[in-house]
Coordinates of C-alpha atoms and ligand atoms in Angstrom, one line a residue:
X1 CA 101.7 94.1 124.0
X2 CA 101.0 93.8 120.3
X3 CA 97.3 93.6 119.6
X4 CA 94.6 95.0 117.4
X5 CA 92.3 97.8 118.7
X6 CA 88.9 98.9 117.4
X7 CA 88.0 102.5 116.7
X8 CA 84.9 103.5 118.5
X9 CA 84.6 107.3 118.2
X10 CA 86.4 110.4 116.8
X11 CA 86.0 114.1 117.5
X12 CA 87.6 117.5 116.7
X13 CA 89.3 118.9 119.8
X14 CA 90.8 122.1 118.2
X15 CA 91.4 123.6 114.8
X16 CA 93.0 120.9 112.6
X17 CA 93.3 118.6 115.7
X18 CA 91.3 115.4 116.3
X19 CA 91.0 112.7 119.0
X20 CA 90.4 109.0 118.2
X21 CA 89.0 106.7 120.8
X22 CA 89.7 103.0 120.9
X23 CA 88.4 100.1 123.0
X24 CA 91.0 99.2 125.6
X25 CA 92.1 95.6 125.2
X26 CA 91.8 93.4 128.3
X27 CA 95.0 93.3 130.3
X28 CA 96.5 96.4 128.7
X29 CA 98.5 98.4 131.4
X30 CA 100.4 101.6 130.9
X31 CA 101.7 104.6 132.9
X32 CA 100.3 108.1 132.3
X33 CA 102.5 109.8 129.7
X34 CA 103.5 106.7 127.7
X35 CA 102.9 106.2 124.0
X36 CA 102.2 103.4 121.6
X37 CA 102.9 102.7 117.9
X38 CA 99.8 102.3 115.7
X39 CA 100.0 100.6 112.3
X40 CA 97.2 101.0 109.7
X41 CA 96.2 97.6 108.3
X42 CA 95.8 97.4 104.6
X43 CA 95.4 101.2 104.0
X44 CA 94.0 102.5 100.7
X45 CA 97.1 104.6 100.1
X46 CA 100.6 104.9 101.6
X47 CA 103.8 107.0 101.0
X48 CA 107.5 106.8 101.9
X49 CA 106.8 107.6 105.6
X50 CA 105.0 104.2 105.9
X51 CA 101.9 103.1 107.8
X52 CA 103.1 103.4 111.3
X53 CA 103.2 106.3 113.7
X54 CA 103.8 106.9 117.4
X55 CA 101.0 108.6 119.4
X56 CA 100.8 109.3 123.1
X57 CA 98.0 107.7 125.1
X58 CA 96.1 111.0 125.9
X59 CA 93.7 109.5 128.4
X60 CA 94.9 108.3 131.8
X61 CA 95.2 104.6 132.8
X62 CA 92.1 104.9 135.1
X63 CA 89.9 106.0 132.2
X64 CA 88.1 103.4 130.1
X65 CA 89.4 104.1 126.6
X66 CA 92.7 104.5 124.7
X67 CA 92.8 107.9 123.0
X68 CA 95.2 109.2 120.4
X69 CA 95.0 112.9 119.5
X70 CA 96.9 114.4 116.6
X71 CA 97.4 117.4 114.4
X72 CA 95.8 116.5 111.1
X73 CA 98.1 117.2 108.2
X74 CA 97.9 116.2 104.6
X75 CA 100.0 113.0 104.7
X76 CA 98.9 109.6 103.4
X77 CA 98.8 108.2 106.9
X78 CA 96.6 111.0 108.3
X79 CA 94.3 111.1 105.3
X80 CA 93.6 107.4 105.8
X81 CA 93.4 107.7 109.6
X82 CA 91.0 110.6 109.5
X83 CA 88.5 108.7 107.3
X84 CA 88.7 105.4 109.1
X85 CA 85.2 104.0 109.6
X86 CA 84.0 103.4 113.1
X87 CA 84.8 99.7 114.0
X88 CA 88.1 99.6 112.0
X89 CA 90.9 97.7 113.6
X90 CA 94.4 99.1 113.9
X91 CA 97.5 97.3 115.1
X92 CA 98.8 98.7 118.5
X93 CA 102.3 98.0 119.9
X94 CA 103.2 99.3 123.3
X95 CA 103.3 101.0 125.7
X96 CA 106.7 102.6 125.5
X97 CA 108.5 105.5 127.1
X98 CA 109.4 107.0 130.5
X99 CA 108.0 110.5 130.1
X100 CA 106.0 110.0 133.2
X101 CA 105.3 112.1 136.4
X102 CA 107.9 111.9 139.2
X103 CA 107.0 110.0 142.4
X104 CA 108.1 112.6 145.0
X105 CA 105.0 114.5 145.6
X106 CA 106.7 117.3 147.5
X107 CA 108.6 118.3 144.3
X108 CA 106.4 120.5 142.1
X109 CA 105.9 119.7 138.4
X110 CA 106.0 122.5 135.7
X111 CA 104.8 121.7 132.2
X112 CA 105.8 124.1 129.4
X113 CA 104.0 122.8 126.3
X114 CA 103.3 123.8 122.7
X115 CA 100.1 122.7 121.0
X116 CA 99.7 118.9 120.5
X117 CA 102.6 118.3 122.9
X118 CA 100.0 118.4 125.6
X119 CA 98.8 114.8 125.1
X120 CA 101.1 113.1 127.7
X121 CA 100.3 116.0 130.1
X122 CA 96.6 115.5 129.8
X123 CA 97.1 111.9 130.9
X124 CA 99.5 112.7 133.8
X125 CA 97.4 115.5 135.2
X126 CA 94.2 113.5 134.9
X127 CA 95.8 110.5 136.7
X128 CA 97.3 112.7 139.5
X129 CA 93.9 114.4 140.0
X130 CA 92.1 111.0 140.1
X131 CA 94.7 109.7 142.6
X132 CA 94.5 113.0 144.7
X133 CA 98.3 113.1 144.8
X134 CA 99.9 116.2 146.5
X135 CA 102.0 117.3 143.5
X136 CA 101.9 121.1 142.9
X137 CA 101.3 121.2 139.1
X138 CA 101.6 124.2 136.8
X139 CA 100.8 123.9 133.1
X140 CA 101.8 126.7 130.6
X141 CA 100.1 125.6 127.4
X142 CA 100.7 127.7 124.2
X143 CA 99.3 127.7 120.7
X144 CA 99.3 130.4 118.1
X145 CA 95.6 131.2 118.6
X146 CA 92.9 130.1 121.1
X147 CA 91.1 128.1 118.3
X148 CA 94.3 126.0 117.9
X149 CA 94.6 125.2 121.6
X150 CA 93.6 121.6 122.3
X151 CA 91.8 120.5 125.5
X152 CA 91.2 123.9 127.2
X153 CA 87.9 122.7 128.6
X154 CA 89.5 119.5 130.0
X155 CA 92.2 121.4 131.8
X156 CA 89.7 124.0 133.2
X157 CA 87.7 121.1 134.6
X158 CA 90.8 119.5 136.1
X159 CA 91.9 122.8 137.6
X160 CA 88.4 122.9 139.4
X161 CA 88.8 119.3 140.6
X162 CA 92.4 119.6 141.7
X163 CA 93.3 122.5 144.0
X164 CA 97.1 121.8 143.4
X165 CA 96.8 122.4 139.6
X166 CA 97.2 125.8 137.9
X167 CA 96.4 126.0 134.2
X168 CA 97.7 129.0 132.2
X169 CA 96.7 129.1 128.5
X170 CA 98.8 131.2 126.2
X171 CA 98.0 132.6 122.8
X172 CA 101.3 133.4 121.2
X173 CA 100.1 135.2 118.0
X174 CA 96.6 136.6 118.4
X175 CA 93.5 136.3 120.6
X176 CA 90.2 138.2 121.0
X177 CA 90.0 141.1 123.5
X178 CA 88.2 139.0 126.1
X179 CA 90.9 136.2 126.1
X180 CA 91.5 135.4 129.7
X181 CA 94.9 133.7 129.2
X182 CA 98.4 135.1 128.5
X183 CA 99.5 136.6 125.2
X184 CA 102.7 136.4 123.3
X185 CA 105.5 133.8 123.3
X186 CA 106.4 132.0 126.5
X187 CA 109.5 133.8 127.7
X188 CA 111.6 134.1 130.9
X189 CA 109.3 136.7 132.4
X190 CA 106.2 134.5 131.9
X191 CA 107.9 131.5 133.5
X192 CA 109.1 133.6 136.5
X193 CA 105.6 135.0 136.9
X194 CA 104.1 131.5 137.5
X195 CA 107.1 129.6 139.0
X196 CA 108.2 131.4 142.2
X197 CA 111.2 129.2 143.0
X198 CA 112.8 128.2 139.7
X199 CA 115.0 125.5 141.2
X200 CA 112.4 123.5 143.0
X201 CA 110.3 121.9 140.2
X202 CA 110.9 119.2 137.7
X203 CA 110.1 120.6 134.3
X204 CA 108.4 118.7 131.5
X205 CA 108.7 119.8 127.9
X206 CA 107.0 118.0 125.0
X207 CA 105.9 118.7 121.5
X208 CA 107.6 119.6 118.1
X209 CA 111.4 119.3 118.5
X210 CA 111.9 123.0 117.7
X211 CA 109.7 124.1 120.6
X212 CA 111.2 121.6 123.0
X213 CA 114.7 122.8 122.2
X214 CA 113.7 126.5 122.6
X215 CA 112.1 125.9 126.0
X216 CA 115.1 123.9 127.2
X217 CA 117.3 126.8 126.3
X218 CA 115.0 129.2 128.0
X219 CA 115.3 127.2 131.2
X220 CA 119.0 126.8 131.0
X221 CA 119.4 130.5 130.5
X222 CA 117.4 130.9 133.7
X223 CA 120.0 128.7 135.5
X224 CA 117.7 125.8 135.9
X225 CA 119.6 122.6 136.7
X226 CA 119.4 120.4 133.5
X227 CA 118.9 117.3 135.6
X228 CA 115.5 118.8 136.4
X229 CA 114.4 119.0 132.8
X230 CA 112.5 116.1 131.1
X231 CA 111.6 116.1 127.5
X232 CA 109.6 114.3 124.9
X233 CA 110.2 115.3 121.3
X234 CA 107.3 114.6 118.8
X235 CA 109.6 113.8 115.9
X236 CA 107.9 114.2 112.5
X237 CA 106.7 117.8 113.2
Ligands
FAD301 C1 107.1 109.5 121.7 C2 106.3 110.2 120.7 C3 105.0 110.6 121.0 C4 104.2 111.2 120.0 N1 102.9 111.6 120.3 C5 102.2 112.3 119.4 C6 100.8 112.7 119.8 O1 100.3 112.4 120.8 N2 100.2 113.4 118.8 C7 100.7 113.8 117.6 O2 100.1 114.4 116.8 N3 102.0 113.4 117.3 C8 102.7 112.6 118.2 N4 104.0 112.2 117.8 C9 104.5 112.5 116.4 C10 103.9 111.5 115.5 O3 104.4 110.2 115.7 C11 104.1 111.9 114.0 O4 105.5 111.9 113.7 C12 103.5 113.2 113.6 O5 102.1 113.2 113.9 C13 103.8 113.5 112.1 O6 103.1 112.6 111.3 P1 102.6 113.0 109.9 O7 101.9 111.9 109.3 O8 101.9 114.3 110.0 O9 103.9 113.4 109.1 P2 104.9 112.3 108.3 O10 104.2 111.7 107.1 O11 105.4 111.3 109.3 O12 106.0 113.3 107.8 C14 107.0 113.6 108.6 C15 108.0 114.5 107.8 O13 107.3 115.2 106.7 C16 107.3 116.6 106.9 N5 105.8 117.0 106.7 C17 104.8 116.3 106.4 N6 103.7 117.0 106.3 C18 104.0 118.3 106.4 C19 103.3 119.5 106.4 N7 102.0 119.6 106.2 N8 104.0 120.7 106.7 C20 105.3 120.6 106.9 N9 106.1 119.4 106.9 C21 105.4 118.3 106.7 C22 107.7 116.8 108.3 O14 108.6 117.9 108.3 C23 108.4 115.6 108.7 O15 109.8 115.7 108.5 C24 104.8 111.5 118.7 C25 106.1 111.2 118.4 C26 106.8 110.5 119.4 C27 108.2 110.1 119.0

């Protein structure tokens, strides 16, 4: 579908990370984990990267709004996007992609995610929780510091609502003494600690390409079958 969508709300969801809420157009259907292309209409500035970006639909299909969350960087597109007045219309084209949760509920899902790569995961886990599916779901979500970790409260709420979902937050660089999550980079020991049978799950990796490649290599080194690894690279980071 190609249509215009209207901005209705924006909020900070972590250090340098914001979420933008749009009214969902009538008849717009998508699967949890898919993304759309947004084009700024007549922006006040532009650069050689252009006025179009791909962002994942962070909220699940059952939720009322379309939500894009992104790391705010100093690019022409994001300077314009950050200051968009409420009510502004943006062109949307989508949905696209097949980074979606597998159907076989007896096969566990393990998400190993860096920073903003968590947007499709938020949608998939919220939808699975809403539908009360039987998937065993584990999320290892890393950022450098707790302040940079998006959606911690959302995942803590989902873990309360969904007895099959385990949420492990990871601070890779530094964290206060009372930090309840893991510390340090996600490595083989950390994965083995939370995934008892390494060959049962389907693994989902998403985020900046460097992180996705590193996590794929980590799993391959652990003898995980590559057919069981699904990835979404957020090109541009
Ligand atoms: C399927 C898919 C889903 C995606 N979903 C999301 C999502 O949900 N959320 C999200 O945030 N992104 C998502 N992305 C990435 C998104 O489309 C943009 O590419 C990304 O946000 C970068 O846009 P930008 O305006 O910051 O950089 P651009 O202006 O596009 O610049 C990109 C290039 O400039 C360089 N660059 C620009 N600024 C900096 C800087 N400050 N420091 C270092 N290098 C810089 C980068 O190295 C890169 O090569 C997704 C991408 C894909 C393909």
